XYZ file of C-alpha atoms in Angstrom:
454
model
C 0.000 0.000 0.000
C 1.007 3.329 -1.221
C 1.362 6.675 1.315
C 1.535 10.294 1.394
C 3.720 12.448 3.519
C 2.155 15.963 3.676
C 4.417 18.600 5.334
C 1.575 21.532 5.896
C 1.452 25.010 6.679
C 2.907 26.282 2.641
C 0.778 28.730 0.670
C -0.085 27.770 -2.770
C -0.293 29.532 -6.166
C -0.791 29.269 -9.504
C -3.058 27.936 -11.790
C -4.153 24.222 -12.489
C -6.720 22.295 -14.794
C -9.268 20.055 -13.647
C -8.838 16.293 -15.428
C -11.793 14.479 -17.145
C -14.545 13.598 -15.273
C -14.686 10.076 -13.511
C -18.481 9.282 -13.187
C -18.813 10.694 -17.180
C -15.748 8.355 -18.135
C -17.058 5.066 -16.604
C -20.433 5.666 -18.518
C -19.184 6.543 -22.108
C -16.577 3.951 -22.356
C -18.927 1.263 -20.700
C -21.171 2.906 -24.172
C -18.979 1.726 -26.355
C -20.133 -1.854 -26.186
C -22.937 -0.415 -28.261
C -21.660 -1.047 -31.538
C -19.105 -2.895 -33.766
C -17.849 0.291 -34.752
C -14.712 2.661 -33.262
C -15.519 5.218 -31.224
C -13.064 7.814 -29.668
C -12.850 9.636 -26.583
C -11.056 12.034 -25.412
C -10.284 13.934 -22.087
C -10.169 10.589 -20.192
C -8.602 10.694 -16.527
C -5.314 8.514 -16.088
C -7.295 7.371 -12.952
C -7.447 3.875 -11.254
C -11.288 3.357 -11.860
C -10.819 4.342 -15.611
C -8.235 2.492 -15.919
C -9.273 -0.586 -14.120
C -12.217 -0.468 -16.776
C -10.505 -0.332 -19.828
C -8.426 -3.218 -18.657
C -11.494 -5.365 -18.185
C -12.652 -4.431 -21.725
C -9.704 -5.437 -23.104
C -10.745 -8.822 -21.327
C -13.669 -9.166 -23.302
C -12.090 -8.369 -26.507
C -12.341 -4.682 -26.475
C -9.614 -3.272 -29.187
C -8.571 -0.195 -27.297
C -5.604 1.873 -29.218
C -3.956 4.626 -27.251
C -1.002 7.295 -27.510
C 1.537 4.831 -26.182
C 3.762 7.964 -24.710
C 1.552 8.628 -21.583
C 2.876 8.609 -18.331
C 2.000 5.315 -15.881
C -0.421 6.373 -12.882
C 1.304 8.021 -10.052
C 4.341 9.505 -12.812
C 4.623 12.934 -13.806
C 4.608 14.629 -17.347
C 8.217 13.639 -19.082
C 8.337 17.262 -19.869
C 6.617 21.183 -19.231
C 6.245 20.731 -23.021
C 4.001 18.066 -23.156
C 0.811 18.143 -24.816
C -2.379 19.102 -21.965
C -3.563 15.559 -20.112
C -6.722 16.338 -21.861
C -5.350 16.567 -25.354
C -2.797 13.050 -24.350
C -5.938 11.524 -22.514
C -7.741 10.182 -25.624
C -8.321 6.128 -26.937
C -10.458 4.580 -29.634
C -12.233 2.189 -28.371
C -13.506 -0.910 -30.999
C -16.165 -3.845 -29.760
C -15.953 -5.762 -32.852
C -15.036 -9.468 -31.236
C -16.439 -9.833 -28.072
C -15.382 -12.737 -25.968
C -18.591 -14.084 -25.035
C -16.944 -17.123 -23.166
C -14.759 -15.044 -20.958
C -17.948 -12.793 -20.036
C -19.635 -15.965 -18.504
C -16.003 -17.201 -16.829
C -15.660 -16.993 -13.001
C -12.479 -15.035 -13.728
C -14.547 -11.898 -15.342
C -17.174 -12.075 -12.420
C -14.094 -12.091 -9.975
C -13.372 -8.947 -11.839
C -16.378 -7.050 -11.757
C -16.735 -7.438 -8.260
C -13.920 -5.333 -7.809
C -15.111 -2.340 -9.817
C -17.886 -0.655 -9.570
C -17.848 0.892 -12.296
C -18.692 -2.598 -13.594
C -22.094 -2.338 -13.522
C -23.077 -0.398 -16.510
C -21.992 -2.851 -19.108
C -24.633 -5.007 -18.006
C -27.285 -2.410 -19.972
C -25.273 -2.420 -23.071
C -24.306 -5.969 -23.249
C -27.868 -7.217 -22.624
C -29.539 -4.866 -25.330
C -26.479 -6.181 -27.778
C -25.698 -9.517 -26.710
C -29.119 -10.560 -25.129
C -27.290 -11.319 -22.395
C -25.199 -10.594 -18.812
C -23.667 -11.527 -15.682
C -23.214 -9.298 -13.011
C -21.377 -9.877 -9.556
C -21.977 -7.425 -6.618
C -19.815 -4.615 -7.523
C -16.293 -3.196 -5.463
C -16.316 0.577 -4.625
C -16.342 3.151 -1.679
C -17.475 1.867 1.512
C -19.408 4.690 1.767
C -22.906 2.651 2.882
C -25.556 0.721 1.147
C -25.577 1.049 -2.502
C -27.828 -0.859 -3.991
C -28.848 -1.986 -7.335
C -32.902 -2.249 -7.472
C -33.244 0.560 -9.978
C -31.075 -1.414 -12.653
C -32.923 -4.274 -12.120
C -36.427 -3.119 -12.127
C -35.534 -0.959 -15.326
C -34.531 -3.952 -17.110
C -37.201 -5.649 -16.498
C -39.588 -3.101 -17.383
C -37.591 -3.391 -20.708
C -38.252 -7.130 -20.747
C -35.135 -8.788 -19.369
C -35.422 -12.110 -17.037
C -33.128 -12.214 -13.782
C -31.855 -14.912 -12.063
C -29.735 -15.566 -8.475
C -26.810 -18.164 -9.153
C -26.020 -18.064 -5.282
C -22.920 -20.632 -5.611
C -21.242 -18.387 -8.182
C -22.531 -15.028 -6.207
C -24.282 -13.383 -9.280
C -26.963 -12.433 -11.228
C -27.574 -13.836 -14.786
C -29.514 -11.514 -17.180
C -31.116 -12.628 -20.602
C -33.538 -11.216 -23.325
C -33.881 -12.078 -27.077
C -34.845 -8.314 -27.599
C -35.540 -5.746 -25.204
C -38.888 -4.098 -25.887
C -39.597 -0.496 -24.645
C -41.848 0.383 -22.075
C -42.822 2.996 -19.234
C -41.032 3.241 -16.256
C -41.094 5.350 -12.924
C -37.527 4.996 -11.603
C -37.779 4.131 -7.488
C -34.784 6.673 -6.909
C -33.009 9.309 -9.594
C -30.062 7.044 -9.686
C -27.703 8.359 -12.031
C -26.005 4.750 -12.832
C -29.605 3.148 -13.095
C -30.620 6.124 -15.424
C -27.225 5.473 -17.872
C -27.617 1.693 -17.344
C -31.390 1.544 -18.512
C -30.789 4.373 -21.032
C -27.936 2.374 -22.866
C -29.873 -0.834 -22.448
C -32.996 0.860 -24.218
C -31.612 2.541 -26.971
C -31.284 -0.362 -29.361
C -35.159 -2.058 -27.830
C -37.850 -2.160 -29.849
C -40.394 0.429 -29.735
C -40.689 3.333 -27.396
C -38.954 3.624 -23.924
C -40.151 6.353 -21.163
C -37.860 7.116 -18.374
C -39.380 9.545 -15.414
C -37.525 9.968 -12.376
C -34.557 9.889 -15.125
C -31.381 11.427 -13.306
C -30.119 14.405 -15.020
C -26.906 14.993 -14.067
C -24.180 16.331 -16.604
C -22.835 12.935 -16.930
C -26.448 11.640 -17.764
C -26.742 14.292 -20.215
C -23.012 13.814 -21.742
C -23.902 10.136 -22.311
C -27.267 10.776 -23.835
C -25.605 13.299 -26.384
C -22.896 11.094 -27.596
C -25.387 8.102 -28.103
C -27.694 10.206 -30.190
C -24.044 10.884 -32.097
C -24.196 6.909 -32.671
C -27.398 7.043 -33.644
C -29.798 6.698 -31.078
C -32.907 9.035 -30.508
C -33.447 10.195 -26.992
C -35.034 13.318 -26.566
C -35.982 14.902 -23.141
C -32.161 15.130 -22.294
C -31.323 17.499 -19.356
C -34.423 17.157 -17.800
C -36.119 13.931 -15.224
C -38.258 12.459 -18.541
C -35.882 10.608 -20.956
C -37.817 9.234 -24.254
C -35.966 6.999 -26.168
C -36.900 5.979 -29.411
C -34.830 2.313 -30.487
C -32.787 1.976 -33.417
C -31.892 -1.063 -34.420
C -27.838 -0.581 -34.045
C -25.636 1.880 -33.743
C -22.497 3.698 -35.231
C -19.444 4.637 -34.022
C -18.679 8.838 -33.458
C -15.970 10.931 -31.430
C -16.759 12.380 -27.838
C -15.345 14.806 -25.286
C -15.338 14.287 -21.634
C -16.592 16.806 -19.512
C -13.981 18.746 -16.756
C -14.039 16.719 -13.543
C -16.839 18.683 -11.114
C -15.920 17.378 -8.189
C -12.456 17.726 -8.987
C -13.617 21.895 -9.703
C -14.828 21.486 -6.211
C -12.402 20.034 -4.463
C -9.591 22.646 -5.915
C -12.069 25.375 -4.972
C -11.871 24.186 -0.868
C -8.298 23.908 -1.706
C -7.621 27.052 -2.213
C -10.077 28.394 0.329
C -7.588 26.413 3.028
C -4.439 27.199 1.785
C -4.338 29.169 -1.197
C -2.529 32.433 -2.164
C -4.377 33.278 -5.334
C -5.633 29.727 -7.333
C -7.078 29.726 -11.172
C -8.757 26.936 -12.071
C -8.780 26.960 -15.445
C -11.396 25.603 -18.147
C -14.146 24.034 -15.765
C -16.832 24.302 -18.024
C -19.065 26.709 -15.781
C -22.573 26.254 -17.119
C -22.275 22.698 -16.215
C -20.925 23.276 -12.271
C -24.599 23.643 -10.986
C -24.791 25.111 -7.649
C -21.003 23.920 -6.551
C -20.038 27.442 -7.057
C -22.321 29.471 -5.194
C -22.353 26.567 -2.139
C -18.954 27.782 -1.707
C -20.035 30.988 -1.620
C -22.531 30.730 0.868
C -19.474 29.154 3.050
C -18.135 32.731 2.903
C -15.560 31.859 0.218
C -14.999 34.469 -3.052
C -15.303 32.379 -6.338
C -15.025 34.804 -9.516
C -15.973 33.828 -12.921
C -13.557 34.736 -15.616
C -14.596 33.498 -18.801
C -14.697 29.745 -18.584
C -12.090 30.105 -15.416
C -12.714 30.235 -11.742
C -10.090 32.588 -9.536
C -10.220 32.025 -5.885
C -8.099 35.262 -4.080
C -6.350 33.767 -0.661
C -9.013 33.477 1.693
C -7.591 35.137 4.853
C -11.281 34.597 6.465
C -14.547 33.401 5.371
C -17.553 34.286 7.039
C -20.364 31.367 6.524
C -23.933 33.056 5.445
C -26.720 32.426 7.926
C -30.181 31.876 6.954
C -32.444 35.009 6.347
C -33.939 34.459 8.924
C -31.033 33.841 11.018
C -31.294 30.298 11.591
C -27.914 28.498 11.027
C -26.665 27.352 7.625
C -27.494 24.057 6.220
C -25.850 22.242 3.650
C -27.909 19.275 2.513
C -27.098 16.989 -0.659
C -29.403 15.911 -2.971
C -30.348 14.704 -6.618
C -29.156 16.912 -9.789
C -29.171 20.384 -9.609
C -28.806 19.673 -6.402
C -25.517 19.859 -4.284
C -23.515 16.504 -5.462
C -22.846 14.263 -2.411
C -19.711 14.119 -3.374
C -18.275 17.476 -2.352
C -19.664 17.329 1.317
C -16.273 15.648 2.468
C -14.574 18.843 1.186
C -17.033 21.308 2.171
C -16.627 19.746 6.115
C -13.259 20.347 6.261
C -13.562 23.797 4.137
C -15.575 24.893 7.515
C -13.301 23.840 10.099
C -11.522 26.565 9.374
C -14.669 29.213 8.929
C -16.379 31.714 10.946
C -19.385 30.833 12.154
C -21.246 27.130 12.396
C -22.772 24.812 9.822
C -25.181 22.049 9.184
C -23.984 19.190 7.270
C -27.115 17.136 6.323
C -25.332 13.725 4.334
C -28.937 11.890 2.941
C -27.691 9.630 0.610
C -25.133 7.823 2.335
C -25.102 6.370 5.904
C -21.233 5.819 6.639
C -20.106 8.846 4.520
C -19.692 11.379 7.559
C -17.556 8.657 9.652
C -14.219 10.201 8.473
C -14.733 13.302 10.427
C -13.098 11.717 13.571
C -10.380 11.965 11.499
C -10.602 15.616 11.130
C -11.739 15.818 15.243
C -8.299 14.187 16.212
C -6.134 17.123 14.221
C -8.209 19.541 16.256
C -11.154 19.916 14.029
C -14.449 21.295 15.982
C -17.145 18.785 14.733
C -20.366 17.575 16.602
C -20.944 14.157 14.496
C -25.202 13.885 15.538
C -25.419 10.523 14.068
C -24.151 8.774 10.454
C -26.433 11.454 8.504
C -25.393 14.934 10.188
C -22.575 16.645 11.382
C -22.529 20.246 12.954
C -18.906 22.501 12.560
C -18.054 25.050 14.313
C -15.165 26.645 12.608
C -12.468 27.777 13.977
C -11.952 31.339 11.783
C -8.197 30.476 11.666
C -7.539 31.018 15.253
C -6.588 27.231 16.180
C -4.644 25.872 13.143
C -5.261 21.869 12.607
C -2.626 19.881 13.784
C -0.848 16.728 11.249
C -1.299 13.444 11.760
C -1.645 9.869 10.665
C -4.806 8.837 8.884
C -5.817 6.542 6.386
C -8.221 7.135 3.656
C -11.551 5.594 3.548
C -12.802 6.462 0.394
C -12.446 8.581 -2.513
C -13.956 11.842 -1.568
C -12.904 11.598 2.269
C -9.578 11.045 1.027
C -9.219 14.078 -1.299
C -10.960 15.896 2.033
C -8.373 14.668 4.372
C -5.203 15.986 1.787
C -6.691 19.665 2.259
C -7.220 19.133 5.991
C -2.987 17.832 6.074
C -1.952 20.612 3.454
C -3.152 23.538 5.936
C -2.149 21.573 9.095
C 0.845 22.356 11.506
C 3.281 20.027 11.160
C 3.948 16.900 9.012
C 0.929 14.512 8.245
C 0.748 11.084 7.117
C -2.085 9.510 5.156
C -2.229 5.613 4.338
C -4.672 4.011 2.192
C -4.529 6.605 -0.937
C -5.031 3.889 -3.573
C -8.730 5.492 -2.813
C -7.724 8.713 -3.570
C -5.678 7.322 -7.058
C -9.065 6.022 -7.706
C -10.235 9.520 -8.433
C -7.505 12.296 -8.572
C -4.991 12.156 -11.250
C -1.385 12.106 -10.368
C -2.719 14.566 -7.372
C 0.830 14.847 -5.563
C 2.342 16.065 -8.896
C 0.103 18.898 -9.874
C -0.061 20.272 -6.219
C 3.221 20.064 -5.783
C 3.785 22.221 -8.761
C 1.351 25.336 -7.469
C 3.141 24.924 -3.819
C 2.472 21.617 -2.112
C 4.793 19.484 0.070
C 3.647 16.193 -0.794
C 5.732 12.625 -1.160
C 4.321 9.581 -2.213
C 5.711 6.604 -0.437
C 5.387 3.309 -2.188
């Protein structure tokens, strides 16, 4: 297991870009499975779920051709005057000879189990290949995540289920998928791009409502109808989607990383002397900016680019009527649970007191003891909400050792160390490789005292 030393307490400047967005990656190149023909993608993120992926389509029989000078995970750039990781980032991606053995061997299950990402080429192998196996998929240990919505989609769409308990997975099969009418139970934005890819090649007419509609959603909806699919409704919570019979291959851009926007934002809130964060597509950020600002924290828009000034205090906004500040997740254009992790440890360090209402997730607030033992002023009222008083600078956090639990707790915990007194430790940060590209290296570059131990 892999380490980061963290010594804390150094300014940092400068301007950085925000990779390609994880959630969008998993989807589009899980999309891919859609047709015999090649489709390419740039802006992908040199990240371990991403790349974890790719390897298991390459299992299958997935041609995937890349720019074979790219740096390994965890390396630097060989030089200042290489190409932008969004311009290097890009593959072609061909599912012309599928391995349709290997997809039913206990070796692929093994696999999947390990990724959760996983899951959404069950919708686009079962509309294609009429059928899929699915193991209970790896991931954050973040609390229950479960897979209902997936299910009861495809079986709205026609598919039969079974349980193979000895092997641990489900078995899906359908000669055709026909559309239908759904209500989703939940806006889940991996059920929504599961059934979405599964329905776009059914016959007849499908009709998603509860659809999620986050960018990613919409990102994968738009490069499908560049294939050849017809789903209109996109951007909103009622998907139609007309089926085609197949589909052709096209080019596609990733979206910036908004959580990785965010993230860089409570960076330099913490610990920055003047941050840009440069091309971070604004119009599809939601409300991440302006939650920030309701923290107390100055976030100016300059052209596609966000500037954060150092943050010698920030005041966080009370109610109008006075009542404290509460910062609740929730479904698309809501706040992304994602970003709470930051946004907690963003307020240790505010003036004034805050609300941290975590619905989505019951184990996703445990990493604030973390944050308590380095001095942090946290009231955890049980595994849904968390109260923080800040500390408006006055009582600097103190480094530690700490190992990350997740993704997003991780990335939280690497702020918390940067701005600490003292040298801090964290274990465990194959998590945060999971999601941050080659993290150490670019925050070293605007400031950062960071050393990966191997």
């Amino acid at each position: 297991m892999a380490a980061f030393i963290i010594e804390g307490g150094h300014q940092l400047s400068g301007t950085i870009t925000p990779q390609g967005a994880k959630n969008e990656a998993l989807q589009v190149i899980c999309a891919t499975l859609l047709t015999a023909e090649p489709v390419t993608i740039s802006n992908i993120p040199n990240i371990r779920d991403v790349n974890n992926l790719i390897s298991l389509l390459r299992d299958i029989g997935v041609k995937v051709t890349a720019p074979s000078n790219l740096p390994r995970l965890g390396e630097a750039p060989a030089a200042e005057t290489s190409p932008q990781w969004g311009e290097l980032r890009g593959a072609t991606f061909q599912a012309d000879e599928l391995n349709l053995d290997y997809l039913q061997s206990d070796e692929f299950v093994k696999k999947c189990a390990q990724l959760r990402g996983s899951v959404m080429m069950i919708g686009p192998l079962l509309t294609r290949m009429g059928k899929a196996v699915v193991a209970k998929p790896g991931g954050d240990k973040i609390g229950r995540r479960r897979l209902d919505t997936h299910f009861l989609g495809f079986e709205r769409l026609g598919a039969h289920f079974g349980h193979v308990p000895e092997r641990g997975v489900y078995e899906l099969s359908a000669q055709r998928l026909k559309g239908s009418y759904m209500l989703l139970d939940e806006a889940s934005v991996t059920g929504t791009a599961n059934i979405v890819m599964a329905a776009v090649m059914a016959k007849g007419t499908t009709t998603i409502y509860n659809a999620a509609c986050e960018p990613y959603v919409q990102q994968l909806c738009l490069m499908l109808n560049n294939m050849g699919a017809r789903i209109s409704g996109i951007a909103s919570n009622l998907l139609t989607i007309e089926g085609v019979d197949s589909l052709h291959g096209t080019t596609h851009r990733i979206l910036p990383d908004m959580i990785e926007v965010g993230s860089f934002i409570g960076m330099a809130a913490m610990v920055g002397d003047g941050i840009r964060i440069k091309d971070v597509s604004l119009r599809n950020l939601g409300i991440i900016p302006n939650t920030f600002r309701r923290m107390g924290i100055k976030v100016k828009e300059e052209g596609d680019d966000l500037f954060i000034p150092r943050m010698r205090h920030y005041e966080i906004q009370s109610f109008i009527d006075g009542t404290i500040m509460t910062l609740a997740d929730a479904p698309w254009p809501g706040l992304t649970p994602d970003l709470l992790s930051v946004l907690i440890t963003v307020a240790t360090q505010a003036r004034g007191s805050v609300l941290f209402h975590q619905k989505m997730f019951e184990s996703r607030l445990f990493f604030v003891d973390k944050l308590i033992d380095m001095g942090a002023q946290i009231i955890l009222c049980d595994p849904h909400r968390a109260v923080v008083v800040g500390h408006d600078r006055k009582l600097q956090l103190r480094g530690g050792r700490m190992s990350s639990p997740d993704i997003r707790a991780g990335i939280a915990l690497l702020i918390a160390a940067l701005s600490a007194r003292g040298t801090s430790r964290i274990d465990n940060i194959e998590q945060i490789d999971r999601g941050y590209e080659n993290i150490e290296h670019r925050l070293n570059a605007l400031g950062a005292h960071i050393t990966r131990m191997t």
